[in-house]
Each structure stands twice: as C-alpha cells, then as structure tokens.
PDB file of C-alpha atoms and ligand atoms in Angstrom:
ATOM      1  CA  MET J   1     -48.744  15.520  29.136  1.00  0.00           C
ATOM      2  CA  ALA J   2     -47.390  18.273  30.713  1.00  0.00           C
ATOM      3  CA  VAL J   3     -46.283  21.677  28.394  1.00  0.00           C
ATOM      4  CA  GLN J   4     -42.442  21.204  28.207  1.00  0.00           C
ATOM      5  CA  ARG J   5     -40.095  23.626  26.766  1.00  0.00           C
ATOM      6  CA  LEU J   6     -39.745  23.185  22.345  1.00  0.00           C
ATOM      7  CA  ASP J   7     -36.003  22.760  22.430  1.00  0.00           C
ATOM      8  CA  LYS J   8     -36.120  19.795  25.549  1.00  0.00           C
ATOM      9  CA  VAL J   9     -38.898  18.012  23.166  1.00  0.00           C
ATOM     10  CA  LEU J  10     -36.609  18.318  19.997  1.00  0.00           C
ATOM     11  CA  ALA J  11     -33.277  17.657  22.200  1.00  0.00           C
ATOM     12  CA  SER J  12     -35.047  14.082  23.742  1.00  0.00           C
ATOM     13  CA  THR J  13     -35.460  12.795  20.096  1.00  0.00           C
ATOM     14  CA  GLY J  14     -31.577  12.605  19.891  1.00  0.00           C
ATOM     15  CA  LYS J  15     -31.554  14.555  16.384  1.00  0.00           C
ATOM     16  CA  TRP J  16     -30.634  17.759  17.801  1.00  0.00           C
ATOM     17  CA  SER J  17     -27.910  19.313  20.594  1.00  0.00           C
ATOM     18  CA  ARG J  18     -30.197  22.284  22.124  1.00  0.00           C
ATOM     19  CA  ARG J  19     -27.657  24.536  20.250  1.00  0.00           C
ATOM     20  CA  GLU J  20     -28.840  23.116  17.300  1.00  0.00           C
ATOM     21  CA  VAL J  21     -32.591  23.489  18.064  1.00  0.00           C
ATOM     22  CA  LYS J  22     -31.814  27.244  18.893  1.00  0.00           C
ATOM     23  CA  MET J  23     -30.112  27.629  15.276  1.00  0.00           C
ATOM     24  CA  LEU J  24     -32.949  25.709  13.486  1.00  0.00           C
ATOM     25  CA  VAL J  25     -35.291  28.005  15.340  1.00  0.00           C
ATOM     26  CA  ARG J  26     -34.296  31.139  14.615  1.00  0.00           C
ATOM     27  CA  GLN J  27     -33.541  29.949  10.925  1.00  0.00           C
ATOM     28  CA  GLY J  28     -37.083  29.528  10.785  1.00  0.00           C
ATOM     29  CA  ARG J  29     -37.138  25.865  10.469  1.00  0.00           C
ATOM     30  CA  VAL J  30     -39.403  25.118  13.085  1.00  0.00           C
ATOM     31  CA  LEU J  31     -42.986  24.797  13.192  1.00  0.00           C
ATOM     32  CA  VAL J  32     -45.935  24.273  15.989  1.00  0.00           C
ATOM     33  CA  ASP J  33     -48.917  23.524  14.016  1.00  0.00           C
ATOM     34  CA  GLY J  34     -47.790  25.231  10.771  1.00  0.00           C
ATOM     35  CA  VAL J  35     -46.740  28.252  12.376  1.00  0.00           C
ATOM     36  CA  PRO J  36     -42.616  29.154  13.116  1.00  0.00           C
ATOM     37  CA  ALA J  37     -41.568  28.667  16.907  1.00  0.00           C
ATOM     38  CA  ALA J  38     -41.297  31.668  18.543  1.00  0.00           C
ATOM     39  CA  SER J  39     -38.396  30.404  20.474  1.00  0.00           C
ATOM     40  CA  PRO J  40     -36.866  27.312  21.725  1.00  0.00           C
ATOM     41  CA  GLU J  41     -37.813  28.260  25.079  1.00  0.00           C
ATOM     42  CA  GLN J  42     -41.210  28.143  24.082  1.00  0.00           C
ATOM     43  CA  LYS J  43     -43.742  25.651  26.210  1.00  0.00           C
ATOM     44  CA  VAL J  44     -45.540  22.887  24.096  1.00  0.00           C
ATOM     45  CA  ASP J  45     -47.882  19.885  25.015  1.00  0.00           C
ATOM     46  CA  PRO J  46     -45.679  17.605  22.806  1.00  0.00           C
ATOM     47  CA  ASP J  47     -48.905  15.035  22.983  1.00  0.00           C
ATOM     48  CA  ALA J  48     -50.905  18.121  21.045  1.00  0.00           C
ATOM     49  CA  VAL J  49     -49.247  19.935  18.937  1.00  0.00           C
ATOM     50  CA  GLN J  50     -47.703  18.673  15.287  1.00  0.00           C
ATOM     51  CA  LEU J  51     -44.329  19.587  15.352  1.00  0.00           C
ATOM     52  CA  CYS J  52     -42.159  19.889  12.062  1.00  0.00           C
ATOM     53  CA  VAL J  53     -38.190  20.190  11.406  1.00  0.00           C
ATOM     54  CA  ASN J  54     -36.912  21.210   7.890  1.00  0.00           C
ATOM     55  CA  GLY J  55     -40.478  20.209   6.847  1.00  0.00           C
ATOM     56  CA  GLU J  56     -40.304  16.615   8.414  1.00  0.00           C
ATOM     57  CA  GLU J  57     -42.967  15.692  10.846  1.00  0.00           C
ATOM     58  CA  ILE J  58     -41.247  14.624  14.455  1.00  0.00           C
ATOM     59  CA  ALA J  59     -43.082  11.628  15.748  1.00  0.00           C
ATOM     60  CA  TYR J  60     -42.293  12.837  19.780  1.00  0.00           C
ATOM     61  CA  ARG J  61     -42.339   9.908  22.291  1.00  0.00           C
ATOM     62  CA  ARG J  62     -42.451  10.086  25.668  1.00  0.00           C
ATOM     63  CA  TYR J  63     -40.408   7.765  27.141  1.00  0.00           C
ATOM     64  CA  THR J  64     -36.437   7.301  25.770  1.00  0.00           C
ATOM     65  CA  TRP J  65     -35.544   3.805  25.270  1.00  0.00           C
ATOM     66  CA  LEU J  66     -31.926   3.417  24.147  1.00  0.00           C
ATOM     67  CA  MET J  67     -29.625   0.075  22.972  1.00  0.00           C
ATOM     68  CA  LEU J  68     -26.288   0.459  24.424  1.00  0.00           C
ATOM     69  CA  ASN J  69     -23.456  -1.442  23.222  1.00  0.00           C
ATOM     70  CA  LYS J  70     -21.834  -1.039  27.020  1.00  0.00           C
ATOM     71  CA  PRO J  71     -18.097  -1.714  26.705  1.00  0.00           C
ATOM     72  CA  ALA J  72     -15.985  -2.744  29.860  1.00  0.00           C
ATOM     73  CA  GLY J  73     -14.744  -0.583  32.166  1.00  0.00           C
ATOM     74  CA  TYR J  74     -17.889   1.284  32.883  1.00  0.00           C
ATOM     75  CA  LEU J  75     -20.577   1.275  35.657  1.00  0.00           C
ATOM     76  CA  SER J  76     -24.336   0.806  35.054  1.00  0.00           C
ATOM     77  CA  ALA J  77     -25.552   3.419  37.181  1.00  0.00           C
ATOM     78  CA  THR J  78     -26.674   7.263  36.853  1.00  0.00           C
ATOM     79  CA  SER J  79     -24.053   8.554  39.092  1.00  0.00           C
ATOM     80  CA  ASP J  80     -20.762   7.087  40.642  1.00  0.00           C
ATOM     81  CA  GLY J  81     -17.779   8.603  42.446  1.00  0.00           C
ATOM     82  CA  ARG J  82     -15.589   5.603  41.646  1.00  0.00           C
ATOM     83  CA  GLY J  83     -16.019   6.363  38.333  1.00  0.00           C
ATOM     84  CA  ALA J  84     -17.462   6.496  34.777  1.00  0.00           C
ATOM     85  CA  THR J  85     -20.863   5.126  34.355  1.00  0.00           C
ATOM     86  CA  VAL J  86     -22.829   3.985  31.073  1.00  0.00           C
ATOM     87  CA  LEU J  87     -24.176   7.590  30.741  1.00  0.00           C
ATOM     88  CA  ASP J  88     -20.968   9.337  30.191  1.00  0.00           C
ATOM     89  CA  LEU J  89     -21.042   7.440  27.254  1.00  0.00           C
ATOM     90  CA  LEU J  90     -24.275   9.565  25.626  1.00  0.00           C
ATOM     91  CA  PRO J  91     -24.678  13.073  24.365  1.00  0.00           C
ATOM     92  CA  GLN J  92     -25.740  15.864  26.703  1.00  0.00           C
ATOM     93  CA  GLU J  93     -28.915  15.992  25.482  1.00  0.00           C
ATOM     94  CA  LEU J  94     -29.655  12.631  26.682  1.00  0.00           C
ATOM     95  CA  GLN J  95     -28.304  13.056  29.767  1.00  0.00           C
ATOM     96  CA  ARG J  96     -30.553  15.229  30.930  1.00  0.00           C
ATOM     97  CA  LEU J  97     -33.368  12.800  30.342  1.00  0.00           C
ATOM     98  CA  GLY J  98     -33.439  11.075  33.603  1.00  0.00           C
ATOM     99  CA  LEU J  99     -32.561   7.905  31.653  1.00  0.00           C
ATOM    100  CA  PHE J 100     -31.223   4.504  33.972  1.00  0.00           C
ATOM    101  CA  PRO J 101     -30.096   1.402  32.814  1.00  0.00           C
ATOM    102  CA  VAL J 102     -32.272  -1.499  33.161  1.00  0.00           C
ATOM    103  CA  GLY J 103     -30.473  -3.815  35.333  1.00  0.00           C
ATOM    104  CA  ARG J 104     -26.747  -4.022  35.936  1.00  0.00           C
ATOM    105  CA  LEU J 105     -24.163  -5.302  34.039  1.00  0.00           C
ATOM    106  CA  ASP J 106     -20.906  -5.877  35.817  1.00  0.00           C
ATOM    107  CA  LYS J 107     -17.492  -3.162  34.970  1.00  0.00           C
ATOM    108  CA  ASP J 108     -16.222  -5.178  32.898  1.00  0.00           C
ATOM    109  CA  THR J 109     -19.294  -7.544  31.398  1.00  0.00           C
ATOM    110  CA  VAL J 110     -20.049  -5.809  27.685  1.00  0.00           C
ATOM    111  CA  GLY J 111     -23.161  -5.771  25.666  1.00  0.00           C
ATOM    112  CA  LEU J 112     -26.815  -5.323  25.331  1.00  0.00           C
ATOM    113  CA  LEU J 113     -27.800  -2.413  27.808  1.00  0.00           C
ATOM    114  CA  LEU J 114     -31.275  -0.899  27.271  1.00  0.00           C
ATOM    115  CA  LEU J 115     -31.708   2.425  28.983  1.00  0.00           C
ATOM    116  CA  THR J 116     -34.903   3.935  29.781  1.00  0.00           C
ATOM    117  CA  ASN J 117     -36.540   6.740  31.366  1.00  0.00           C
ATOM    118  CA  GLU J 118     -39.930   4.468  31.785  1.00  0.00           C
ATOM    119  CA  GLY J 119     -39.848   3.566  35.389  1.00  0.00           C
ATOM    120  CA  GLY J 120     -42.953   0.548  35.084  1.00  0.00           C
ATOM    121  CA  LEU J 121     -41.909  -1.367  32.211  1.00  0.00           C
ATOM    122  CA  ALA J 122     -38.001  -1.436  32.922  1.00  0.00           C
ATOM    123  CA  HIS J 123     -39.399  -2.597  36.248  1.00  0.00           C
ATOM    124  CA  ASP J 124     -41.303  -5.741  34.639  1.00  0.00           C
ATOM    125  CA  LEU J 125     -38.623  -6.706  32.327  1.00  0.00           C
ATOM    126  CA  LEU J 126     -36.571  -7.217  35.613  1.00  0.00           C
ATOM    127  CA  SER J 127     -39.085  -9.027  37.374  1.00  0.00           C
ATOM    128  CA  PRO J 128     -38.424 -12.539  37.658  1.00  0.00           C
ATOM    129  CA  ARG J 129     -42.341 -12.871  37.447  1.00  0.00           C
ATOM    130  CA  HIS J 130     -42.338 -11.950  33.807  1.00  0.00           C
ATOM    131  CA  HIS J 131     -39.971 -14.577  32.298  1.00  0.00           C
ATOM    132  CA  VAL J 132     -37.923 -12.333  30.115  1.00  0.00           C
ATOM    133  CA  ASP J 133     -34.600 -14.156  29.266  1.00  0.00           C
ATOM    134  CA  LYS J 134     -31.479 -12.466  28.977  1.00  0.00           C
ATOM    135  CA  VAL J 135     -28.845 -14.317  27.117  1.00  0.00           C
ATOM    136  CA  TYR J 136     -24.813 -14.466  27.944  1.00  0.00           C
ATOM    137  CA  ARG J 137     -21.959 -15.418  25.648  1.00  0.00           C
ATOM    138  CA  VAL J 138     -19.438 -16.769  28.005  1.00  0.00           C
ATOM    139  CA  ARG J 139     -15.981 -17.765  28.070  1.00  0.00           C
ATOM    140  CA  VAL J 140     -14.692 -19.666  31.066  1.00  0.00           C
ATOM    141  CA  THR J 141     -11.576 -21.334  32.167  1.00  0.00           C
ATOM    142  CA  GLY J 142     -11.763 -25.018  31.800  1.00  0.00           C
ATOM    143  CA  CYS J 143     -13.825 -28.042  29.999  1.00  0.00           C
ATOM    144  CA  LEU J 144     -17.355 -27.168  30.389  1.00  0.00           C
ATOM    145  CA  THR J 145     -19.170 -30.722  29.834  1.00  0.00           C
ATOM    146  CA  GLU J 146     -22.892 -32.326  29.957  1.00  0.00           C
ATOM    147  CA  GLU J 147     -23.226 -32.541  33.665  1.00  0.00           C
ATOM    148  CA  ASP J 148     -22.575 -28.601  33.903  1.00  0.00           C
ATOM    149  CA  CYS J 149     -25.802 -28.415  31.433  1.00  0.00           C
ATOM    150  CA  ARG J 150     -27.605 -30.168  34.088  1.00  0.00           C
ATOM    151  CA  ALA J 151     -26.585 -28.438  37.258  1.00  0.00           C
ATOM    152  CA  PHE J 152     -27.637 -25.218  35.715  1.00  0.00           C
ATOM    153  CA  ALA J 153     -30.690 -26.615  34.357  1.00  0.00           C
ATOM    154  CA  ALA J 154     -31.579 -28.591  37.894  1.00  0.00           C
ATOM    155  CA  GLY J 155     -31.345 -24.965  39.668  1.00  0.00           C
ATOM    156  CA  MET J 156     -27.674 -24.541  41.558  1.00  0.00           C
ATOM    157  CA  VAL J 157     -27.461 -23.317  45.205  1.00  0.00           C
ATOM    158  CA  LEU J 158     -24.574 -20.837  45.743  1.00  0.00           C
ATOM    159  CA  GLY J 159     -22.185 -21.409  48.336  1.00  0.00           C
ATOM    160  CA  ASP J 160     -24.030 -18.741  50.285  1.00  0.00           C
ATOM    161  CA  GLY J 161     -27.425 -20.626  50.185  1.00  0.00           C
ATOM    162  CA  THR J 162     -28.707 -18.224  46.999  1.00  0.00           C
ATOM    163  CA  VAL J 163     -31.102 -20.746  45.056  1.00  0.00           C
ATOM    164  CA  CYS J 164     -31.003 -20.105  41.228  1.00  0.00           C
ATOM    165  CA  GLN J 165     -33.944 -20.826  38.781  1.00  0.00           C
ATOM    166  CA  SER J 166     -33.123 -23.322  36.400  1.00  0.00           C
ATOM    167  CA  ALA J 167     -31.151 -21.903  33.435  1.00  0.00           C
ATOM    168  CA  GLY J 168     -30.005 -22.779  30.131  1.00  0.00           C
ATOM    169  CA  LEU J 169     -26.159 -23.605  29.575  1.00  0.00           C
ATOM    170  CA  GLU J 170     -25.440 -24.050  25.647  1.00  0.00           C
ATOM    171  CA  ILE J 171     -21.948 -25.207  25.326  1.00  0.00           C
ATOM    172  CA  LEU J 172     -20.584 -23.628  21.928  1.00  0.00           C
ATOM    173  CA  GLN J 173     -17.260 -25.094  22.282  1.00  0.00           C
ATOM    174  CA  ALA J 174     -15.446 -27.306  25.271  1.00  0.00           C
ATOM    175  CA  GLY J 175     -11.945 -27.608  25.936  1.00  0.00           C
ATOM    176  CA  GLU J 176      -8.914 -26.030  28.372  1.00  0.00           C
ATOM    177  CA  GLU J 177     -10.902 -22.675  27.647  1.00  0.00           C
ATOM    178  CA  SER J 178     -14.946 -23.318  26.770  1.00  0.00           C
ATOM    179  CA  GLU J 179     -17.720 -21.275  25.076  1.00  0.00           C
ATOM    180  CA  ALA J 180     -20.975 -21.069  25.877  1.00  0.00           C
ATOM    181  CA  LEU J 181     -24.241 -19.411  25.720  1.00  0.00           C
ATOM    182  CA  VAL J 182     -26.260 -19.227  29.220  1.00  0.00           C
ATOM    183  CA  THR J 183     -29.832 -18.353  29.352  1.00  0.00           C
ATOM    184  CA  LEU J 184     -31.377 -16.890  32.519  1.00  0.00           C
ATOM    185  CA  ARG J 185     -34.668 -15.476  33.918  1.00  0.00           C
ATOM    186  CA  GLU J 186     -33.141 -13.313  36.757  1.00  0.00           C
ATOM    187  CA  GLY J 187     -30.356 -11.017  37.617  1.00  0.00           C
ATOM    188  CA  LYS J 188     -29.074 -12.007  40.981  1.00  0.00           C
ATOM    189  CA  PHE J 189     -25.942 -10.044  42.119  1.00  0.00           C
ATOM    190  CA  HIS J 190     -23.059 -11.627  39.667  1.00  0.00           C
ATOM    191  CA  GLN J 191     -25.077 -14.494  39.269  1.00  0.00           C
ATOM    192  CA  VAL J 192     -23.068 -15.855  35.485  1.00  0.00           C
ATOM    193  CA  LYS J 193     -19.844 -15.487  37.519  1.00  0.00           C
ATOM    194  CA  ARG J 194     -20.943 -17.240  40.670  1.00  0.00           C
ATOM    195  CA  MET J 195     -22.792 -20.132  38.483  1.00  0.00           C
ATOM    196  CA  PHE J 196     -19.040 -20.849  37.007  1.00  0.00           C
ATOM    197  CA  ALA J 197     -17.479 -20.260  39.870  1.00  0.00           C
ATOM    198  CA  GLN J 198     -19.240 -22.725  41.387  1.00  0.00           C
ATOM    199  CA  ARG J 199     -18.486 -25.185  39.007  1.00  0.00           C
ATOM    200  CA  GLY J 200     -14.635 -24.352  39.635  1.00  0.00           C
ATOM    201  CA  LYS J 201     -14.520 -22.983  36.143  1.00  0.00           C
ATOM    202  CA  PRO J 202     -14.031 -19.027  36.438  1.00  0.00           C
ATOM    203  CA  VAL J 203     -15.750 -16.621  33.591  1.00  0.00           C
ATOM    204  CA  SER J 204     -12.733 -14.588  31.900  1.00  0.00           C
ATOM    205  CA  TYR J 205     -15.392 -12.801  29.415  1.00  0.00           C
ATOM    206  CA  LEU J 206     -19.087 -12.220  29.521  1.00  0.00           C
ATOM    207  CA  GLU J 207     -21.268 -10.535  27.026  1.00  0.00           C
ATOM    208  CA  ARG J 208     -25.071  -9.894  27.171  1.00  0.00           C
ATOM    209  CA  ILE J 209     -26.548 -10.614  23.873  1.00  0.00           C
ATOM    210  CA  GLN J 210     -30.444 -10.626  24.233  1.00  0.00           C
ATOM    211  CA  MET J 211     -32.931  -9.729  26.236  1.00  0.00           C
ATOM    212  CA  GLY J 212     -36.142 -10.981  25.685  1.00  0.00           C
ATOM    213  CA  LYS J 213     -37.089 -10.898  22.140  1.00  0.00           C
ATOM    214  CA  LEU J 214     -34.340  -7.751  21.706  1.00  0.00           C
ATOM    215  CA  THR J 215     -30.981  -8.938  20.229  1.00  0.00           C
ATOM    216  CA  LEU J 216     -27.788  -6.725  20.704  1.00  0.00           C
ATOM    217  CA  ASP J 217     -27.884  -5.213  17.274  1.00  0.00           C
ATOM    218  CA  PRO J 218     -24.273  -5.889  15.285  1.00  0.00           C
ATOM    219  CA  ALA J 219     -24.386  -2.745  13.794  1.00  0.00           C
ATOM    220  CA  LEU J 220     -23.855  -0.948  17.300  1.00  0.00           C
ATOM    221  CA  SER J 221     -19.706  -0.918  17.893  1.00  0.00           C
ATOM    222  CA  ARG J 222     -18.676  -1.591  21.744  1.00  0.00           C
ATOM    223  CA  GLY J 223     -19.465   1.947  23.471  1.00  0.00           C
ATOM    224  CA  THR J 224     -22.561   3.308  21.311  1.00  0.00           C
ATOM    225  CA  PHE J 225     -25.736   3.409  21.222  1.00  0.00           C
ATOM    226  CA  ARG J 226     -29.766   4.032  19.341  1.00  0.00           C
ATOM    227  CA  PHE J 227     -32.897   4.553  19.709  1.00  0.00           C
ATOM    228  CA  LEU J 228     -35.179   1.846  19.888  1.00  0.00           C
ATOM    229  CA  ARG J 229     -37.590   1.524  16.981  1.00  0.00           C
ATOM    230  CA  GLU J 230     -41.134   1.883  18.221  1.00  0.00           C
ATOM    231  CA  GLU J 231     -41.951  -1.981  17.323  1.00  0.00           C
ATOM    232  CA  GLU J 232     -39.016  -3.116  19.842  1.00  0.00           C
ATOM    233  CA  VAL J 233     -40.282  -0.960  22.068  1.00  0.00           C
ATOM    234  CA  GLU J 234     -43.776  -2.916  22.040  1.00  0.00           C
ATOM    235  CA  ALA J 235     -42.183  -5.847  21.777  1.00  0.00           C
ATOM    236  CA  LEU J 236     -40.843  -5.711  24.991  1.00  0.00           C
ATOM    237  CA  ARG J 237     -44.138  -4.230  26.329  1.00  0.00           C
ATOM    238  CA  ASN J 238     -45.701  -7.762  24.878  1.00  0.00           C
ATOM    239  CA  ASN J 239     -43.102 -10.039  26.245  1.00  0.00           C
ATOM    240  CA  SER J 240     -42.876  -8.125  29.922  1.00  0.00           C
TER     241      SER J 240
HETATM  242  N1  URA R 301     -24.044 -12.040  35.826  1.00  0.00           N
HETATM  243  C1  URA R 301     -22.695 -11.665  35.908  1.00  0.00           C
HETATM  244  O1  URA R 301     -22.043 -12.584  36.847  1.00  0.00           O
HETATM  245  N2  URA R 301     -22.499 -10.389  35.875  1.00  0.00           N
HETATM  246  C2  URA R 301     -23.254  -9.528  34.683  1.00  0.00           C
HETATM  247  O2  URA R 301     -22.894  -8.413  34.836  1.00  0.00           O
HETATM  248  C3  URA R 301     -24.588  -9.981  34.204  1.00  0.00           C
HETATM  249  C4  URA R 301     -24.787 -11.248  34.278  1.00  0.00           C
END
C-alpha cells in the first residue's frame, strides 16, 4: 500500500483525532517499528510497519466499515446542498476518509446503514445478482392480509411498470395500523413505500434492521455508529 501520513493512518482507526495523535506523538507514545515517531506527518506504509500506541499494537485496516443507526432527517449522500447528510453524523477525522453510504435510505427512513470506502464490496452488496437480503420493519395504515403477502411473494408490478422481484412479507400485527417485516433482495427507488402504496396501505414508519447477515446493533442509539468487526466485514464478503 502507498505510504501515508502517520496521523491520517491512526485517525482512520476512529480511536483518536489528528489533534490527539499529534499529542501522543509529542509525548513519545507512538512507536513505528519500535522507534518513537518523529512527527505526526511522518510517512509510513501501514501494511509494512508495526504501529504501537500506548504500548498496544494497532491493527490497521485498509478500508473502513461503519454501521450507523440512521435517524430521520438525514440524506443518504456524501454531500448535498439540500440538507444534512449521514456523513454529518461522523467526527471530522472519519469524514476525511472518503466514506459513502452503501445504498440509500430515504430521508425519513431510519435504521441500519453501512458506510465504507471499499467500493468493490459495496457494489457487490447492492447488486441484485448477489442476493443480499435487506429486512425492514414497517408500519402501515390499513389492515395487512394474507393477500398482501401473496402479492409481495408473486413479484409486484408497480404503477409505472417497474417489476419487483419476489419479496417476503411477514405480518407482525394486523389492524387499522399494521406492522410487518419486509425482505427485499433489491433496492429500487422508494421500493417498500411504493409496494405498500400499490396495496392501498401507505407506510407511516420504515426502519431497516438487517442487511445480509448483519443486524442493526441494539446497542447503537439513533444517530450513533460503530466500526464493523473484522468477522462482520468477512461475513459481508462471503454473503456478496
Ligand atoms: N424502501 C423505501 O421505500 N425507502 C427506503 O428508504 C428503503 C427502502
């Protein structure tokens, strides 16, 4: 891998800001191959050196993967003149890593959103060819029935002629307001909302709770994120 500034490499782990790295380097607490780092701007090849901070070896990852619990009111985009994006929920040092959302959730949709700078895997996860299931918890106005389940399973054709693949609909609660889980293998524009609109039961709440084998971490409150663990990234790789 190409050489990079030491402060950039360490800040990309999300543990320290660049300012904190500067301080750690000044205090002699950052070792590069066992030797105290000369400066935060020192160039290192993170794949080829051993980095220790406060006596602990740093496992450097070439790519960054984050799980975000998206709140309502944020756009799934990297920059947008029209309002706040999900990147605004990250600290400055992570905003500099070229992260982008893996697929889109509508502005009012909440829940599991992955962010990464690994383009290839992100692309695979979104491709319908790779059959990565996305599961949504949904609340609709109107009473969901077995007929709705059959319509979802059959593959719906939307009003504008858009053909949807077979989708799962599991009714959790049926009444004037109903709740259900929806499983999709694709991600067409406003797909869940349009499918329910077609059945005459508009969506009032939409939350993504699962993508492939990854489920939304219950420890993450809305608007917070965490790094994916190595084995979680591996699971995505094997699923895609
Ligand atoms: N389907 C929708 O309609 N909106 C989303 O945000 C995701 C899936």
